Amino acid sequence: MAFNSPLSELFAQSPIKPMQDHVQKVYECTQALKPFMDAVFAAEWDKALELQQQIAKLENEADEMKKEIRLNLPKGLFLALDRRDLLDLLTKQDRIANKAKDIAGIIIGRQLNFPDILHDDIIVYLERCIKACKFALKVVNELDEIITAGFRGQELRIVDKMITMLDTIENDTDLMQIVLRRKLLKLETELPPVDVIFMYKIFDWMGGLADGAQLVGDRLELMVAR
């Protein structure tokens, strides 16, 4: 039996708006990692737990939005975009939120104590990864304008510049992760071995935020190029 909701009602106007609402929720999920890591570095574990639960709540909301979009996205769209392309873009967006939830969950679960000497580098690295997610948000938010402009003109040039910047940011995060790994390598003998393994994993997952954002940009670029 069909049901009505504020989100499903948007499909009568445009299937793009729910996609944009979803990527906004995903971005909020990544943004919450910054105060979360600040609390972790300060060993404020009660506050960190509250923030981890907030991240999990945002991820769950994004997941529900994803499910509703899949259920309500019409099979025959009078758009220049293929339904399968939109669903693939949705999946890539959602993976970013999943990654943010995983990062916070592992850190809370193990109460990881990162070496003080790495705190500043980790924050700069994380902020750069979140910046990539912000550009993914901006790119998706331009999608309806691109369609209106007929996939040409100034709107398309703006998106091309955003995707280029997104690629640059993602490359930056790759280099920053290499530096972090090298610094952690020098500290390995001073830390619990299992914690070290998870720290490397966390660095990789943080980079996964930027990788996921780049995949969103790449997917959208392919969509508008068709």
Steps between C-alpha positions, in 0.01 A plus 500: 500500500641838400553769763557871480783686665661842457790335318287295261288806416811669364515247218192659346717808443848360443685178584818707539396681819484182712848409372624842611333462840671164539849631420441787745429244773813309398709818527358572847613152598860575397495845661420345837831312490697818575349570846502126560877480446551812715324320784704184440828691512389668824411155642145628559349159435148580618483791257660288230236232556221756460655621175548144376132436564416820312706380203326163513161674509588715197622192313178316582298797374703504180440127464124545539506778242690271264240226539213740441666646191546150360134419564364822356731571210279455191600239246419731210650844555454777250855613565831503322629274779466126515333352809789255542747789502307673777486181706873444456570859604278446806697191598830687475364783713379258764834323531655823628259509794568132567871572517452786747291273722766227485778744596317624809382152597845342497661786690231493770496121515872482571538842667801557278759735649685659212850632577493870588762576239259387227192695612557813293589302188194279536268800536646673192470174308140442612400856418639456149302178459184677619577780254483244221154397623393864496596524133307182426199668663550811287527298180180305565321821595577634152339202328156653452656818363704297252186327378319832465794637303487204264839360608692793359598857571617667818345246738694215342825697517439570869451130570809409298705735719350348816584147387855606415534650848354183649766294324770735632373470857485121476860493375598719795344255744695213344826683566393600851416139582847392390655755738278385787588136440871580504469687827301218658759248379765675710277471808387139460733351762357737765136406442280190546537303175127443452430872548760577234321272255173681560666843472625410153147384421353828623740699281392287206130549574541875539661500158202294388278803565694697238515199269123464527449869429719471192294203381185711534662770286622247244158337476325831450757607243431183304126553526505851357750402230258250343 
